[in-house]
PDB file of C-alpha atoms and ligand atoms in Angstrom:
ATOM      1  CA  MET A  18      47.676 125.784  34.520  1.00 79.00           C
ATOM      2  CA  ALA A  19      45.431 128.724  33.839  1.00 94.00           C
ATOM      3  CA  ILE A  20      41.824 130.003  34.849  1.00 96.00           C
ATOM      4  CA  VAL A  21      39.948 130.448  31.658  1.00 97.00           C
ATOM      5  CA  ASP A  22      36.798 132.471  30.946  1.00 97.00           C
ATOM      6  CA  ILE A  23      33.690 130.572  31.018  1.00 97.00           C
ATOM      7  CA  ARG A  24      31.580 131.071  27.798  1.00 98.00           C
ATOM      8  CA  LEU A  25      28.054 132.214  28.619  1.00 97.00           C
ATOM      9  CA  PHE A  26      24.741 131.461  27.111  1.00 97.00           C
ATOM     10  CA  PRO A  27      23.897 132.286  24.213  1.00 97.00           C
ATOM     11  CA  ASP A  28      27.500 131.882  23.068  1.00 98.00           C
ATOM     12  CA  PRO A  29      27.130 129.552  19.898  1.00 98.00           C
ATOM     13  CA  VAL A  30      29.961 127.296  21.029  1.00 98.00           C
ATOM     14  CA  LEU A  31      27.544 125.962  23.739  1.00 98.00           C
ATOM     15  CA  ARG A  32      25.348 124.627  20.968  1.00 98.00           C
ATOM     16  CA  GLN A  33      27.998 122.796  19.051  1.00 98.00           C
ATOM     17  CA  LYS A  34      28.244 119.088  19.174  1.00 98.00           C
ATOM     18  CA  ALA A  35      31.698 118.529  20.422  1.00 98.00           C
ATOM     19  CA  LYS A  36      34.089 116.330  18.485  1.00 98.00           C
ATOM     20  CA  ARG A  37      35.576 113.108  19.819  1.00 98.00           C
ATOM     21  CA  VAL A  38      39.210 113.213  20.993  1.00 98.00           C
ATOM     22  CA  ARG A  39      41.310 110.963  18.889  1.00 97.00           C
ATOM     23  CA  ASN A  40      44.590 111.523  20.417  1.00 97.00           C
ATOM     24  CA  ILE A  41      45.184 112.169  23.942  1.00 98.00           C
ATOM     25  CA  ASP A  42      48.207 114.372  23.665  1.00 98.00           C
ATOM     26  CA  GLY A  43      49.940 117.134  25.522  1.00 98.00           C
ATOM     27  CA  SER A  44      47.327 119.735  24.444  1.00 98.00           C
ATOM     28  CA  ILE A  45      44.526 117.543  25.818  1.00 98.00           C
ATOM     29  CA  GLN A  46      46.468 117.223  28.988  1.00 98.00           C
ATOM     30  CA  SER A  47      46.826 121.048  29.370  1.00 98.00           C
ATOM     31  CA  LEU A  48      43.118 121.486  28.441  1.00 98.00           C
ATOM     32  CA  ILE A  49      42.151 119.116  31.357  1.00 98.00           C
ATOM     33  CA  ASN A  50      44.464 120.914  33.769  1.00 98.00           C
ATOM     34  CA  ASN A  51      42.809 124.304  32.775  1.00 98.00           C
ATOM     35  CA  MET A  52      39.356 122.866  33.127  1.00 98.00           C
ATOM     36  CA  ILE A  53      40.033 121.639  36.568  1.00 98.00           C
ATOM     37  CA  GLU A  54      41.588 124.782  37.847  1.00 98.00           C
ATOM     38  CA  THR A  55      38.685 126.781  36.175  1.00 97.00           C
ATOM     39  CA  MET A  56      35.970 124.703  37.669  1.00 97.00           C
ATOM     40  CA  ARG A  57      37.670 124.987  41.111  1.00 96.00           C
ATOM     41  CA  ALA A  58      37.852 128.862  40.716  1.00 96.00           C
ATOM     42  CA  TYR A  59      34.234 129.069  39.831  1.00 94.00           C
ATOM     43  CA  SER A  60      33.285 126.598  42.662  1.00 94.00           C
ATOM     44  CA  GLY A  61      31.780 124.351  40.124  1.00 95.00           C
ATOM     45  CA  VAL A  62      30.942 120.569  40.560  1.00 97.00           C
ATOM     46  CA  GLY A  63      31.538 119.922  36.794  1.00 98.00           C
ATOM     47  CA  LEU A  64      32.674 121.443  33.507  1.00 98.00           C
ATOM     48  CA  ALA A  65      32.641 120.529  29.904  1.00 98.00           C
ATOM     49  CA  ALA A  66      35.277 121.693  27.525  1.00 98.00           C
ATOM     50  CA  SER A  67      32.849 123.600  25.459  1.00 98.00           C
ATOM     51  CA  GLN A  68      32.177 125.861  28.356  1.00 98.00           C
ATOM     52  CA  ILE A  69      35.683 127.290  27.879  1.00 98.00           C
ATOM     53  CA  GLY A  70      35.319 127.516  24.149  1.00 98.00           C
ATOM     54  CA  VAL A  71      36.836 124.038  23.176  1.00 98.00           C
ATOM     55  CA  PRO A  72      34.336 121.845  21.342  1.00 98.00           C
ATOM     56  CA  LEU A  73      35.895 118.627  22.291  1.00 98.00           C
ATOM     57  CA  ARG A  74      34.375 115.626  24.118  1.00 98.00           C
ATOM     58  CA  VAL A  75      36.102 116.147  27.408  1.00 98.00           C
ATOM     59  CA  THR A  76      34.613 116.908  30.769  1.00 98.00           C
ATOM     60  CA  VAL A  77      35.777 117.169  34.520  1.00 98.00           C
ATOM     61  CA  ILE A  78      33.611 116.533  37.407  1.00 98.00           C
ATOM     62  CA  GLU A  79      34.516 117.093  41.212  1.00 97.00           C
ATOM     63  CA  ILE A  80      31.841 116.389  43.628  1.00 95.00           C
ATOM     64  CA  PRO A  81      32.608 117.914  47.095  1.00 92.00           C
ATOM     65  CA  ARG A  82      34.872 115.506  49.228  1.00 93.00           C
ATOM     66  CA  GLU A  83      35.385 113.208  46.322  1.00 95.00           C
ATOM     67  CA  GLU A  84      38.064 112.773  43.737  1.00 96.00           C
ATOM     68  CA  VAL A  85      38.020 114.613  40.522  1.00 98.00           C
ATOM     69  CA  ILE A  86      36.732 112.466  37.529  1.00 98.00           C
ATOM     70  CA  THR A  87      38.037 113.296  34.038  1.00 98.00           C
ATOM     71  CA  LEU A  88      36.185 111.796  31.103  1.00 98.00           C
ATOM     72  CA  ILE A  89      37.158 111.767  27.619  1.00 98.00           C
ATOM     73  CA  ASN A  90      34.553 110.674  24.938  1.00 98.00           C
ATOM     74  CA  PRO A  91      31.923 109.557  27.555  1.00 98.00           C
ATOM     75  CA  GLU A  92      28.831 107.951  26.442  1.00 98.00           C
ATOM     76  CA  ILE A  93      25.853 107.079  28.514  1.00 98.00           C
ATOM     77  CA  VAL A  94      24.958 103.404  27.764  1.00 98.00           C
ATOM     78  CA  LYS A  95      21.957 103.088  30.068  1.00 98.00           C
ATOM     79  CA  ARG A  96      19.526 105.107  32.088  1.00 98.00           C
ATOM     80  CA  LYS A  97      17.154 104.177  34.615  1.00 98.00           C
ATOM     81  CA  GLY A  98      14.347 105.901  36.509  1.00 98.00           C
ATOM     82  CA  GLU A  99      13.483 109.496  36.782  1.00 97.00           C
ATOM     83  CA  ARG A 100      13.752 112.201  39.448  1.00 97.00           C
ATOM     84  CA  ILE A 101      13.130 115.945  39.630  1.00 97.00           C
ATOM     85  CA  VAL A 102      16.033 118.004  40.393  1.00 97.00           C
ATOM     86  CA  GLU A 103      17.019 121.757  40.735  1.00 96.00           C
ATOM     87  CA  GLU A 104      19.902 122.584  38.414  1.00 96.00           C
ATOM     88  CA  GLY A 105      22.091 125.431  37.385  1.00 96.00           C
ATOM     89  CA  CYS A 106      24.985 125.934  34.925  1.00 97.00           C
ATOM     90  CA  LEU A 107      28.195 128.009  35.087  1.00 97.00           C
ATOM     91  CA  SER A 108      27.258 129.167  31.520  1.00 97.00           C
ATOM     92  CA  ILE A 109      23.846 130.591  32.562  1.00 96.00           C
ATOM     93  CA  PRO A 110      24.695 132.286  35.915  1.00 94.00           C
ATOM     94  CA  GLY A 111      22.001 133.796  38.168  1.00 93.00           C
ATOM     95  CA  TYR A 112      19.217 131.099  37.316  1.00 95.00           C
ATOM     96  CA  LYS A 113      18.232 127.680  38.338  1.00 95.00           C
ATOM     97  CA  GLY A 114      15.432 125.349  37.025  1.00 97.00           C
ATOM     98  CA  GLU A 115      13.496 122.297  37.961  1.00 97.00           C
ATOM     99  CA  ILE A 116      14.006 119.421  35.329  1.00 98.00           C
ATOM    100  CA  LYS A 117      13.997 115.604  35.396  1.00 98.00           C
ATOM    101  CA  ARG A 118      17.184 113.455  35.349  1.00 98.00           C
ATOM    102  CA  SER A 119      17.738 109.788  35.579  1.00 98.00           C
ATOM    103  CA  GLN A 120      18.036 108.003  38.910  1.00 98.00           C
ATOM    104  CA  THR A 121      20.878 105.912  37.751  1.00 98.00           C
ATOM    105  CA  ILE A 122      23.214 105.944  34.641  1.00 98.00           C
ATOM    106  CA  LYS A 123      25.877 103.764  33.356  1.00 98.00           C
ATOM    107  CA  LEU A 124      28.394 105.135  31.169  1.00 98.00           C
ATOM    108  CA  ARG A 125      31.600 104.436  29.420  1.00 98.00           C
ATOM    109  CA  GLY A 126      34.521 106.755  28.250  1.00 98.00           C
ATOM    110  CA  GLN A 127      38.311 106.948  28.738  1.00 98.00           C
ATOM    111  CA  ASP A 128      40.270 108.654  31.501  1.00 98.00           C
ATOM    112  CA  ARG A 129      43.073 111.122  30.887  1.00 98.00           C
ATOM    113  CA  HIS A 130      45.480 108.330  30.288  1.00 97.00           C
ATOM    114  CA  GLY A 131      43.345 106.727  27.695  1.00 98.00           C
ATOM    115  CA  LYS A 132      42.358 103.909  29.842  1.00 98.00           C
ATOM    116  CA  GLU A 133      38.676 102.597  29.244  1.00 98.00           C
ATOM    117  CA  ILE A 134      36.440 103.541  32.093  1.00 96.00           C
ATOM    118  CA  ARG A 135      32.996 102.110  32.948  1.00 98.00           C
ATOM    119  CA  LEU A 136      30.934 103.903  35.574  1.00 97.00           C
ATOM    120  CA  LYS A 137      27.689 103.465  37.340  1.00 98.00           C
ATOM    121  CA  ALA A 138      26.330 106.563  38.997  1.00 97.00           C
ATOM    122  CA  GLU A 139      23.140 107.720  41.033  1.00 97.00           C
ATOM    123  CA  GLU A 140      21.917 110.981  42.508  1.00 94.00           C
ATOM    124  CA  LEU A 141      24.142 113.976  42.273  1.00 95.00           C
ATOM    125  CA  LEU A 142      26.973 112.318  40.282  1.00 97.00           C
ATOM    126  CA  ALA A 143      24.370 110.962  37.807  1.00 98.00           C
ATOM    127  CA  GLN A 144      22.837 114.250  37.428  1.00 98.00           C
ATOM    128  CA  VAL A 145      26.254 116.117  36.999  1.00 98.00           C
ATOM    129  CA  LEU A 146      27.333 113.466  34.375  1.00 98.00           C
ATOM    130  CA  GLU A 147      24.131 113.866  32.461  1.00 98.00           C
ATOM    131  CA  HIS A 148      24.429 117.519  32.612  1.00 98.00           C
ATOM    132  CA  GLU A 149      28.090 117.465  31.310  1.00 98.00           C
ATOM    133  CA  ILE A 150      27.370 115.002  28.541  1.00 98.00           C
ATOM    134  CA  ASP A 151      24.466 117.129  27.410  1.00 98.00           C
ATOM    135  CA  HIS A 152      26.900 120.126  27.110  1.00 98.00           C
ATOM    136  CA  LEU A 153      29.107 117.900  24.703  1.00 98.00           C
ATOM    137  CA  ASN A 154      25.915 117.495  22.624  1.00 98.00           C
ATOM    138  CA  GLY A 155      25.160 121.239  22.577  1.00 98.00           C
ATOM    139  CA  ILE A 156      22.112 120.616  25.004  1.00 98.00           C
ATOM    140  CA  LEU A 157      21.682 122.916  28.038  1.00 98.00           C
ATOM    141  CA  TYR A 158      19.548 122.245  31.096  1.00 98.00           C
ATOM    142  CA  ILE A 159      17.029 124.954  29.988  1.00 97.00           C
ATOM    143  CA  ASP A 160      16.205 122.733  27.067  1.00 98.00           C
ATOM    144  CA  HIS A 161      14.676 120.250  29.511  1.00 97.00           C
ATOM    145  CA  LEU A 162      12.357 122.717  31.252  1.00 97.00           C
ATOM    146  CA  GLU A 163       8.737 121.595  30.943  1.00 94.00           C
ATOM    147  CA  SER A 164       7.524 125.079  31.029  1.00 93.00           C
ATOM    148  CA  PRO A 165       9.195 128.578  31.287  1.00 91.00           C
ATOM    149  CA  ASP A 166       8.003 129.038  34.868  1.00 92.00           C
ATOM    150  CA  LYS A 167      10.200 126.240  35.990  1.00 93.00           C
ATOM    151  CA  LEU A 168      13.182 128.658  35.617  1.00 95.00           C
ATOM    152  CA  VAL A 169      13.856 130.833  38.427  1.00 95.00           C
ATOM    153  CA  LYS A 170      16.022 133.927  38.757  1.00 94.00           C
ATOM    154  CA  LEU A 171      18.285 133.776  41.912  1.00 91.00           C
ATOM    155  CA  PRO A 172      18.519 136.521  44.279  1.00 86.00           C
ATOM    156  CA  GLU A 173      21.807 138.314  43.801  1.00 76.00           C
ATOM    157  CA  THR A 174      23.278 137.001  47.023  1.00 68.00           C
ATOM    158  CA  GLU A 175      22.584 133.366  46.094  1.00 66.00           C
ATOM    159  CA  GLY A 176      25.091 131.483  44.144  1.00 61.00           C
ATOM    160  CA  GLY A 177      23.693 128.557  41.790  1.00 57.00           C
ATOM    161  CA  GLU A 178      25.026 124.993  41.726  1.00 59.00           C
ATOM    162  CA  GLY A 179      27.805 125.248  39.192  1.00 75.00           C
ATOM    163  CA  LEU A 180      27.767 122.565  36.595  1.00 80.00           C
TER     164      LEU A 180
HETATM  165 NI1   NI B 397      26.606 123.559  32.686  1.00 71.72          NI
END
């Protein structure tokens, strides 16, 4: 396993639409291992493969005190409700913004063994999943800001939420 540098905005890889994974082979397993290690090293709660320069549809999520979730080719099939959240991104350090996310989402995808997963999520998990799946589509949370004043620079001492 290895900790990998996180690509920072405006790196063009963050704007690429990531490709579907066809074959969950050894290279995908090491990608996932590196992503988990990198996410933890940066105290993140989620990471998309694009953020380490690999435009493939793979994401890892680890909400504090919960098990790590690995999703391959995830797809949101239903969104419900709306809530205003504060969000940050490991690829845009030093900032946070206020945006709207869904109350609940339903998604499907595959786990790291290729097994079909269906998941219903709410609150923080739903937010993180929407954020990471946005990454796979080349979308950043700053694209959802209603106005530029909804983006705030964090004081040097304060770390943002790492997604
Ligand atoms: Ni992010």
